[in-house]
Coordinates of C-alpha atoms and ligand atoms in Angstrom, one line a residue:
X1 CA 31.1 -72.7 141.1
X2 CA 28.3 -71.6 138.9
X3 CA 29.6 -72.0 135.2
X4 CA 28.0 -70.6 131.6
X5 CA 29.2 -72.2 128.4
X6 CA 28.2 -70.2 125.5
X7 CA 27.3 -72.2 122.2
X8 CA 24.9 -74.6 121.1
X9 CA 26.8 -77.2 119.3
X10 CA 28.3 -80.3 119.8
X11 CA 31.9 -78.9 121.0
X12 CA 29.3 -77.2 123.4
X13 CA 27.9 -80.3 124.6
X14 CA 30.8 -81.7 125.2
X15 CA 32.7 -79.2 127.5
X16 CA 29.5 -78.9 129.3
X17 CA 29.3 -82.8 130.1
X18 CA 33.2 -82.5 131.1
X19 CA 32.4 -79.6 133.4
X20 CA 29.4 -81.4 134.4
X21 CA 31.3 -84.3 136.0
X22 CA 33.3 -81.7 138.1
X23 CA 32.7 -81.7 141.7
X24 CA 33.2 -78.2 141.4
X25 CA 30.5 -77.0 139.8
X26 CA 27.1 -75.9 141.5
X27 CA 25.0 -74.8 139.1
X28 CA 25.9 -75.2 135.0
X29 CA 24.4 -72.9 132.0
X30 CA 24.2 -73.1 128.6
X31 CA 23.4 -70.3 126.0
X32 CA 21.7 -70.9 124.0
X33 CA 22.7 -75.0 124.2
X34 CA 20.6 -77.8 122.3
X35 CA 18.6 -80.9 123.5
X36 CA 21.6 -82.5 124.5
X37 CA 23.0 -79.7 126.9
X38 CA 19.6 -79.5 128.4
X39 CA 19.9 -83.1 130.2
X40 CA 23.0 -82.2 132.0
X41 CA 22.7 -78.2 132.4
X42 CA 19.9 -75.2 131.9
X43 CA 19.8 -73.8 129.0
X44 CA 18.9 -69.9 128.6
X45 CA 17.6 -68.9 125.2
X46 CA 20.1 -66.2 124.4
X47 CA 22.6 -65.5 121.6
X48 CA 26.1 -65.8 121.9
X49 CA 26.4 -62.2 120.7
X50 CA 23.7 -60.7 122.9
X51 CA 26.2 -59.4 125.4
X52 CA 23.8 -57.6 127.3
X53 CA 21.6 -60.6 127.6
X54 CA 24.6 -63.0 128.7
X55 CA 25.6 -59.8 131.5
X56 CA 22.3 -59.7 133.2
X57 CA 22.4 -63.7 133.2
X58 CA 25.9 -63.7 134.8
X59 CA 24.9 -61.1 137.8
X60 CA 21.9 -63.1 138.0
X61 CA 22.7 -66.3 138.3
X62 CA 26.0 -65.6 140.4
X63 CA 28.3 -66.9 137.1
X64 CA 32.1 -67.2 138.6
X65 CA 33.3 -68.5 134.7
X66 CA 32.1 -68.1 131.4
X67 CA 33.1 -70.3 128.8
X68 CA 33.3 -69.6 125.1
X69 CA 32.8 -72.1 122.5
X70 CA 32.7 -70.3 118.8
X71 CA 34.7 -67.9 118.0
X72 CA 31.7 -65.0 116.7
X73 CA 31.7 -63.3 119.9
X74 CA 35.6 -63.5 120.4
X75 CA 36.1 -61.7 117.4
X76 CA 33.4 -59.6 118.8
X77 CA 35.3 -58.8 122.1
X78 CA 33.0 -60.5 125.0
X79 CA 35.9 -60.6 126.6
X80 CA 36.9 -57.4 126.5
X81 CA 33.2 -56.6 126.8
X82 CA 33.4 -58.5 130.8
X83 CA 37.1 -56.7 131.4
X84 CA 35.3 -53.4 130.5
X85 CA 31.9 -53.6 132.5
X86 CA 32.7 -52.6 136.5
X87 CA 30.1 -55.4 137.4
X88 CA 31.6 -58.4 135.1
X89 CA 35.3 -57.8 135.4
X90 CA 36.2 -60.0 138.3
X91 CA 34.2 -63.1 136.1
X92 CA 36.8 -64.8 134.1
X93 CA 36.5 -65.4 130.5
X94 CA 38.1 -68.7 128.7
X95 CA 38.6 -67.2 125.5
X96 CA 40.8 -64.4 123.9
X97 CA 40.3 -60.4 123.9
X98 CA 39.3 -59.3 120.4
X99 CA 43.3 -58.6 119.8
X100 CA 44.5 -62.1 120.2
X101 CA 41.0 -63.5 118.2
X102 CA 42.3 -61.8 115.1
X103 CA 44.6 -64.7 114.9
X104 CA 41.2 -66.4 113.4
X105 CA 39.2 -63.1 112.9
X106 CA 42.1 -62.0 109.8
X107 CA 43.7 -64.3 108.1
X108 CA 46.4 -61.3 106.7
X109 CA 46.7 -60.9 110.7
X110 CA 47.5 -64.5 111.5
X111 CA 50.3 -64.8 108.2
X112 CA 51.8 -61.3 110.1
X113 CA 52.1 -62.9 112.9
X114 CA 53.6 -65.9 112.1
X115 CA 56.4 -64.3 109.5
X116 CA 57.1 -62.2 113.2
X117 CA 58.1 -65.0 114.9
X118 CA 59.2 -67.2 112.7
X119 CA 56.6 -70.2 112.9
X120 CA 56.8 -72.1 109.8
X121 CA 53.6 -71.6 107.4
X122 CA 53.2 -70.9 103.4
X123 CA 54.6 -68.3 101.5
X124 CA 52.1 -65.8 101.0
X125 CA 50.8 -62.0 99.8
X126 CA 48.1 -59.8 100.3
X127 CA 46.0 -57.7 97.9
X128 CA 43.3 -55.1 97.9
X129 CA 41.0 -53.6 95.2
X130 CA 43.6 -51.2 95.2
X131 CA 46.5 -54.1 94.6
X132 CA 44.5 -56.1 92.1
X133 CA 46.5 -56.3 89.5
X134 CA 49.5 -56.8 91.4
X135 CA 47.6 -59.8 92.9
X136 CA 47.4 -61.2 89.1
X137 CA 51.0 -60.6 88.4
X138 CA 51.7 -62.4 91.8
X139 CA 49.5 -65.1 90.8
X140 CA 51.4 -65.5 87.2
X141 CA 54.7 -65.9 89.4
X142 CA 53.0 -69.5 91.4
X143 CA 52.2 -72.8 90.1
X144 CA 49.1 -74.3 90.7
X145 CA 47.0 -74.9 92.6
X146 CA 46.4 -71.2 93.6
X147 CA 45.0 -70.7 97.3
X148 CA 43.0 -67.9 98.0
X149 CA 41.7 -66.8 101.2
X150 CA 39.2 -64.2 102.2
X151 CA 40.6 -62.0 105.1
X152 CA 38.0 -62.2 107.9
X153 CA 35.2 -64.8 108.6
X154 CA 33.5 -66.4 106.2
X155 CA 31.8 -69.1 107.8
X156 CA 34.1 -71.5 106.9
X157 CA 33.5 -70.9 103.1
X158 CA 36.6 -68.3 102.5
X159 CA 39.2 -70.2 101.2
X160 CA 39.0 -71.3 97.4
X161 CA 41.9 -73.7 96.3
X162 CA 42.0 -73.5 92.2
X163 CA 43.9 -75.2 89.8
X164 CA 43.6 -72.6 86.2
X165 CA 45.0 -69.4 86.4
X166 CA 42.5 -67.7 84.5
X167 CA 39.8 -69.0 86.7
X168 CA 42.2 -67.9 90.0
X169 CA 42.5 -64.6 88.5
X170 CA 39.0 -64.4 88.3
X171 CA 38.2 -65.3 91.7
X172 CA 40.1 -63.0 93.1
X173 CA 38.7 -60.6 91.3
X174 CA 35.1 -61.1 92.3
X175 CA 36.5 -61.5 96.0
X176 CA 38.2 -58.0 96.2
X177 CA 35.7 -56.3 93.5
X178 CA 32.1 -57.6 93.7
X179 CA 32.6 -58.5 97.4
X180 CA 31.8 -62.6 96.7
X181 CA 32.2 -62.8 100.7
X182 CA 31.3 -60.0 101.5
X183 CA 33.8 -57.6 104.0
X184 CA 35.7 -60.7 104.7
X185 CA 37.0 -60.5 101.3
X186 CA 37.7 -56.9 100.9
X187 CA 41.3 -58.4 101.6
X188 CA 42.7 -61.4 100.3
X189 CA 45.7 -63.5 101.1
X190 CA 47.3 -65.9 98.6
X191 CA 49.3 -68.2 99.6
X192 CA 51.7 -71.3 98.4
X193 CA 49.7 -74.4 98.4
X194 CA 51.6 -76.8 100.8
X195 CA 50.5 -80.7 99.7
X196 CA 50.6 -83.1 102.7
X197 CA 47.8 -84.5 105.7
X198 CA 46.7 -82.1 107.8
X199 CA 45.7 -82.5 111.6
X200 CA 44.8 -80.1 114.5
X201 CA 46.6 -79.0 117.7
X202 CA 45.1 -77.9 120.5
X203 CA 46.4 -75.8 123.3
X204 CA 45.2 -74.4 127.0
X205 CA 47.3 -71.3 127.6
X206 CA 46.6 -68.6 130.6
X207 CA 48.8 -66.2 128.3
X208 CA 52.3 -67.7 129.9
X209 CA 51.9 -71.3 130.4
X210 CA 50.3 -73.7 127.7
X211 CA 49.5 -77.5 127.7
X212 CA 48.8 -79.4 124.8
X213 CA 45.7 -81.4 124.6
X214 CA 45.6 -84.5 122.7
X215 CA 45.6 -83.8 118.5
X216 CA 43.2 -84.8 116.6
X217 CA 41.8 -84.9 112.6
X218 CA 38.5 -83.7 111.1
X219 CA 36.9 -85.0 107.5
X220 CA 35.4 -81.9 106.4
X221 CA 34.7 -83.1 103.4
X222 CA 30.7 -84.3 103.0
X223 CA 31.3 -87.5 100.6
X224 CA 33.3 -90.8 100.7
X225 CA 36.6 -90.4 99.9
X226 CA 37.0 -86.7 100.9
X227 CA 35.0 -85.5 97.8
X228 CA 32.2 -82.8 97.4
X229 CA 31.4 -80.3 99.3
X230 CA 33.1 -78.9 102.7
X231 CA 31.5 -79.1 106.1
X232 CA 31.9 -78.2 109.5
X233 CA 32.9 -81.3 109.8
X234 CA 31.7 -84.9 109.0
X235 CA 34.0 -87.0 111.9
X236 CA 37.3 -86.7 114.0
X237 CA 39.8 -89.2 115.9
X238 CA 42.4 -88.8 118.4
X239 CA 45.1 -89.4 118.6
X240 CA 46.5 -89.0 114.9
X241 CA 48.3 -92.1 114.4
X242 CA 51.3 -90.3 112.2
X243 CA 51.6 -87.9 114.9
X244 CA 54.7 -89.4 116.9
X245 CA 56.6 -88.1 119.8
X246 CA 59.4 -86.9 117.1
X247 CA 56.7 -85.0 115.4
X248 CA 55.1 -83.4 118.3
X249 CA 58.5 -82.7 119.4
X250 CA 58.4 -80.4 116.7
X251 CA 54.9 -78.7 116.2
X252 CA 55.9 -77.6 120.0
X253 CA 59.1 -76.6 119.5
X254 CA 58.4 -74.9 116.3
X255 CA 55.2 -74.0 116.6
X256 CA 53.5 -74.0 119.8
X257 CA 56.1 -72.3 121.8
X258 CA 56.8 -69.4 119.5
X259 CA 52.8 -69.0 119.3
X260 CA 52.5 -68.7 123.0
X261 CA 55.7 -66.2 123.3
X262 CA 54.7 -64.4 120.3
X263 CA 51.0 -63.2 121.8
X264 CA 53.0 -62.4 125.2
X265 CA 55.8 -60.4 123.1
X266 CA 53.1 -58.7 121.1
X267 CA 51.0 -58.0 124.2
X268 CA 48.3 -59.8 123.1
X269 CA 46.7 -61.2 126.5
X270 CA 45.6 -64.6 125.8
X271 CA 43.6 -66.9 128.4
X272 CA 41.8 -69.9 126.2
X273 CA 42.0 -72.4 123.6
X274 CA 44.3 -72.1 120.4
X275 CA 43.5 -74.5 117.5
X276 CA 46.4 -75.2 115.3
X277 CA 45.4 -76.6 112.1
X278 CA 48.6 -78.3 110.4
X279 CA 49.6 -79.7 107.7
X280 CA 52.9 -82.3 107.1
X281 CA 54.9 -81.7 104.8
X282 CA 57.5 -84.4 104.0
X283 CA 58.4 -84.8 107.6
X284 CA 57.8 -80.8 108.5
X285 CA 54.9 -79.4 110.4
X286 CA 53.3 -75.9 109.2
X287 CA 50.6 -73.9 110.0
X288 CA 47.6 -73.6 108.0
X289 CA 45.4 -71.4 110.1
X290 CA 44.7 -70.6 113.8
X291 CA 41.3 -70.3 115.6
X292 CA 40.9 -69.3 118.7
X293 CA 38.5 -71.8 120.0
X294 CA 38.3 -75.6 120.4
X295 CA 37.3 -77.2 117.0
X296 CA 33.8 -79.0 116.3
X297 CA 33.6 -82.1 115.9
X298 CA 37.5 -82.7 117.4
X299 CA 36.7 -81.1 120.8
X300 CA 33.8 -84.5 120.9
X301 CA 37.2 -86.6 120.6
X302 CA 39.5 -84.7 122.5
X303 CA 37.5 -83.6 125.7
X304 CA 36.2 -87.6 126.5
X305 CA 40.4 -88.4 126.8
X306 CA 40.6 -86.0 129.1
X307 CA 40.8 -87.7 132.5
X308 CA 41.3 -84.4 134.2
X309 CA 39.5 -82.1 135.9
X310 CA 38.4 -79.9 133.4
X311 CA 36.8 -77.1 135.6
X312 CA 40.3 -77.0 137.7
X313 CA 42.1 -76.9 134.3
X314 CA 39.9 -73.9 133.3
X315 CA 40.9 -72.3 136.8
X316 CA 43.9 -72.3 136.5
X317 CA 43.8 -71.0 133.0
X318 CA 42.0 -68.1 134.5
X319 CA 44.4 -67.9 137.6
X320 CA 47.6 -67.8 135.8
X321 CA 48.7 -71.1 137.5
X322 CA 48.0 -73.4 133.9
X323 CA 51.8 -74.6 135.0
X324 CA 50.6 -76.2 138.4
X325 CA 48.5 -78.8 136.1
X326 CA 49.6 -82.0 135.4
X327 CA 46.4 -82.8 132.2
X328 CA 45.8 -86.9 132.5
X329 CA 45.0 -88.2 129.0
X330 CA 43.2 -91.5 128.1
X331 CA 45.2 -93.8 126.6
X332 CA 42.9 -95.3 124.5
X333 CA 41.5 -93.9 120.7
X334 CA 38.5 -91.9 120.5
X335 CA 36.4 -91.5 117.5
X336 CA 33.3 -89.4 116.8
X337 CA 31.2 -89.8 113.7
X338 CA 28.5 -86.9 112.3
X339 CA 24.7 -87.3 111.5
X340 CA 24.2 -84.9 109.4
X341 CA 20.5 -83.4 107.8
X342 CA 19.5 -84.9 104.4
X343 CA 20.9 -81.6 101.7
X344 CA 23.5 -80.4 103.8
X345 CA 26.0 -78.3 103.7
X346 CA 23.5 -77.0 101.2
X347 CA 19.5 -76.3 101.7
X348 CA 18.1 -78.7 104.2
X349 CA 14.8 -79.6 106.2
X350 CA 14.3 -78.7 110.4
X351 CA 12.2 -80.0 113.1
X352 CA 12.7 -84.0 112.2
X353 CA 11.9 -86.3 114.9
X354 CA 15.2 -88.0 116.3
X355 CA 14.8 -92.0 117.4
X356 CA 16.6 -94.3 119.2
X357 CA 19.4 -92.2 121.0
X358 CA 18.7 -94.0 124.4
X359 CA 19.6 -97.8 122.8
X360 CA 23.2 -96.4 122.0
X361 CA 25.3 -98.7 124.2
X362 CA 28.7 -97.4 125.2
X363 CA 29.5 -94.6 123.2
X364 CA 28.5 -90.8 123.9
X365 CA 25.4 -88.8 121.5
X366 CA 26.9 -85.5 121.7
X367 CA 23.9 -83.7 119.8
X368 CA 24.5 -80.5 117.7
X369 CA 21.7 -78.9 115.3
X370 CA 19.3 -80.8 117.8
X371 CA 16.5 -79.2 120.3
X372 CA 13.4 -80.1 122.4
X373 CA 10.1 -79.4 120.9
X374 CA 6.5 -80.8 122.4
X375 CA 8.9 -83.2 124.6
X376 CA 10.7 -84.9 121.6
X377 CA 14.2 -83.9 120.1
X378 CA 13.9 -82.9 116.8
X379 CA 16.8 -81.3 114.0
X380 CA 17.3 -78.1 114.4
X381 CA 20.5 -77.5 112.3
X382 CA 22.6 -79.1 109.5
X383 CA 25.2 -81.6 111.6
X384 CA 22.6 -83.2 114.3
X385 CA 24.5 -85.3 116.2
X386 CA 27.9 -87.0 116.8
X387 CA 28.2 -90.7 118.0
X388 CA 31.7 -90.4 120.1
X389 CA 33.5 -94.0 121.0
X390 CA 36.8 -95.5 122.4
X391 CA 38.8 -98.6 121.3
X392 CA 42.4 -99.3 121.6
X393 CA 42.6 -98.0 117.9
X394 CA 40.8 -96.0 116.2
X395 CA 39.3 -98.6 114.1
X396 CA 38.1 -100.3 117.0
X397 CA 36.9 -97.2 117.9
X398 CA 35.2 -96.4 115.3
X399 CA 33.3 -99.8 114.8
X400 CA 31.6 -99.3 117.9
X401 CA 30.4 -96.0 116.7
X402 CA 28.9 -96.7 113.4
X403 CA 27.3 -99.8 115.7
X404 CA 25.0 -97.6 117.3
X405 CA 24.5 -95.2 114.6
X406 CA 22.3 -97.7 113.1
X407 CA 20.1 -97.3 116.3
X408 CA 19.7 -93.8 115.8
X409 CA 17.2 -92.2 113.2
X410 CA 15.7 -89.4 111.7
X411 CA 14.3 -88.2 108.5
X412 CA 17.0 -87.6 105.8
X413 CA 19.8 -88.8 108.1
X414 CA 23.0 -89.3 106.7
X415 CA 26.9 -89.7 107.9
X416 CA 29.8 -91.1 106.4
X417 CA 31.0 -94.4 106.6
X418 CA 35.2 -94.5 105.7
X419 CA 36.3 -92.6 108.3
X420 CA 39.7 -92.9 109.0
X421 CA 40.3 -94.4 105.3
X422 CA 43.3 -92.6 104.7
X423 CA 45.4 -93.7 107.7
Ligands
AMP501 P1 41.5 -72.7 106.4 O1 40.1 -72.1 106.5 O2 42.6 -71.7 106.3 O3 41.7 -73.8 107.4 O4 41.5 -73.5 105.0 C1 40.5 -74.4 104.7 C2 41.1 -75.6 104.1 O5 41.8 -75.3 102.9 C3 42.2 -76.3 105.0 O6 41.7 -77.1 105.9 C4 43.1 -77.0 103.9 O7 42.5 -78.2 103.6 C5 43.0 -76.1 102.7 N1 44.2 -75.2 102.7 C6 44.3 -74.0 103.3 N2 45.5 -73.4 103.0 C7 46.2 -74.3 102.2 C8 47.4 -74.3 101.6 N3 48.3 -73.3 101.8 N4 47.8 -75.4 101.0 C9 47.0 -76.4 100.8 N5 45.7 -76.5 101.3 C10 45.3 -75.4 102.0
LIG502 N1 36.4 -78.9 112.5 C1 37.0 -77.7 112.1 C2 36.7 -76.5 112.9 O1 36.1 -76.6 114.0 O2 37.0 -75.4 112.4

């Protein structure tokens, strides 16, 4: 099979390495892919949202399965973008119609959706301009901190979690008045603040059947400890040690299964990847959000346990048959821990010469923000690289990665250390 992944980051590289190892595959593109991708498949400099681009590189190229890692051209419908076009329609896409993406594309959508079926999340409300001052009053009747999230996509940045009501009230203000982000914020959602540990779920689904992949949990924040600013993400492990078999007894029960009958019952078609962020609470799992993607940097934990075939998993999510699969997991822990560019998730500096990736010994460089230039790889984006290891812990695990991060250089280069510190 010929195969296109859209994306360019490390999720990206790693679903293309798992696909690459399939005897399956013929041929394997990435768009627009990073210096990593370009050792195991051809990259194609094109956008993710370039639809016509990606269309004349599928008839092409002979594509039989696109791929799509970020969610931007989900909530744009390439999917429905393929199912429309009398050329593309008989190419599967792995990834939602723009319907289904508005469980990440709205945030008011998702907490709808949820309160339908009955899948435990936080109490919450949405406001307008219009509803302002209604969303102050509501704000009066909650006790802090005060969560307030921007409807559509804010590049991560739309959720503000305050503790003074007067500085929540004013928030919210310049969200749904002097559009702070933008249209995303034109509607807000506040919600309960639910105080626990959060981890992520993953989920295959053809739109009937669903398997659960390995969970995992992100440090978004960029300093020791979990303080200052959010990221994309600074590390991940897998499994989550608190996550027992009671406990995933119940996100499935609870969660997963009324999330996968819930987009059937609401005719929402739904062949891809559903990322459900949790959080406990006491012993009770709730959702905090959905995307309709694989996370980044989990999926560089997550796809290395998976001893299956991922190209036949991806068929049969395409086929309907997602039931026929039996998914092999790794028994041991995997860890992955993110380079990052000196500055970020503020300003920061491109094009810095990366050393030393070929000395790493037994661990996987997924690279990110990374490309080829004059035959070296240089930055090219804000999280560079991820250093992906197993142990029979994740401590063990994650020894051996920081052990060949100190191989690895480049101007400015900075990850954290205490992963894992709060297990
Ligand atoms: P989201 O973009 O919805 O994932 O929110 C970003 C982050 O804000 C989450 O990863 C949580 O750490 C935090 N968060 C979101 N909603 C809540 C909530 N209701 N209670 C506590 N923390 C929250
Ligand atoms: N690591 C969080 C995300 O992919 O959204």
């Amino acid at each position: 099979m010929n195969i296109l992944v859209l994306g360019s980051g490390g999720r990206e590289h790693a679903i293309a390495l798992k696909i690459s190892q399939s005897p399956k595959t013929s041929k394997l593109f990435v768009a627009p892919g990073n210096a990593g991708t370009a050792s195991i498949a051809t990259n194609i400099e094109i956008g993710v949202n370039n639809f016509g681009a990606i269309k004349k590189l599928v008839l092409d190229e002979t594509i039989d399965l696109v791929v799509v890692g970020p969610e931007d051209p989900l909530v744009n419908g390439v999917h429905d973008f393929f199912l429309n076009d009398d050329d593309l329609q008989s190419v599967p896409v792995i990834g939602p119609q723009k319907a289904a993406a508005a469980l990440e594309g709205s945030k008011e959508f998702a907490k709808e959706f949820m309160m339908r079926h009955h899948i435990p999340t936080a109490a919450y409300e949405s406001f307008t301009g219009e509803t302002l001052e209604k969303g102050h009053t509501f704000l009066e009747t909650l006790q802090p901190p005060y969560v307030l999230k921007a409807d559509g996509l804010a590049a991560g940045k739309g959720v503000l979690i305050l503790e003074n009501l007067e500085e929540a009230k004013g928030e919210l203000k310049s969200m749904l008045k002097d559009s702070k982000f933008g249209a995303a914020s034109a509607t807000v959602v506040i919600e309960e603040f639910l105080d626990g540990i959060e981890l992520s779920c993953f989920v295959l689904t053809d739109g009937t059947n669903y398997k659960i992949l390995p969970t995992a949990k992100d440090y978004k924040r960029i300093g020791e400890g979990d303080t200052g600013l959010n990221t994309g993400g600074m590390g991940a492990i897998s499994p989550v040690p608190f996550a027992d078999s009671e406990f995933m007894q119940k996100i499935e029960q609870r969660i997963v299964k009324p999330t996968v009958e819930g987009l059937k019952k609401d005719n929402l078609p739904y062949v891809g990847f559903i990322f459900i962020g949790l959080i406990k609470v006491g012993e009770e799992p709730k959702v905090i959000e959905y995307n309709v993607r694989m996370g980044d940097p989990e999926t560089e934990v997550v796809m290395p346990r998976l001893k299956s075939d991922l190209v036949e998993v991806l068929q049969a999510m395409a086929n309907g048959t997602l039931d026929q699969i039996n998914l092999e997991i790794d028994e041991r822990a995997a860890t992955t821990v993110m380079a990052v560019s000196g500055g970020y998730p503020e300003a920061y500096e491109k094009g810095k010469e990366i050393t030393g990736t070929q000395n790493v010994q037994d661990s996987i460089v997924f690279h990110a923000g990374t490309k080829l230039s004059e035959g070296k790889i240089v930055t090219n984006g804000g999280r560079v690289l991820a250093v992906t290891s197993f142990g029979k812990d994740f401590k063990e695990a994650l020894e051996q990665s920081y052990q060949n991060m100190e191989k690895i250089r480049f101007d400015g280069m900075y990850y954290r250390k205490d992963l894992g510190f709060d297990l």
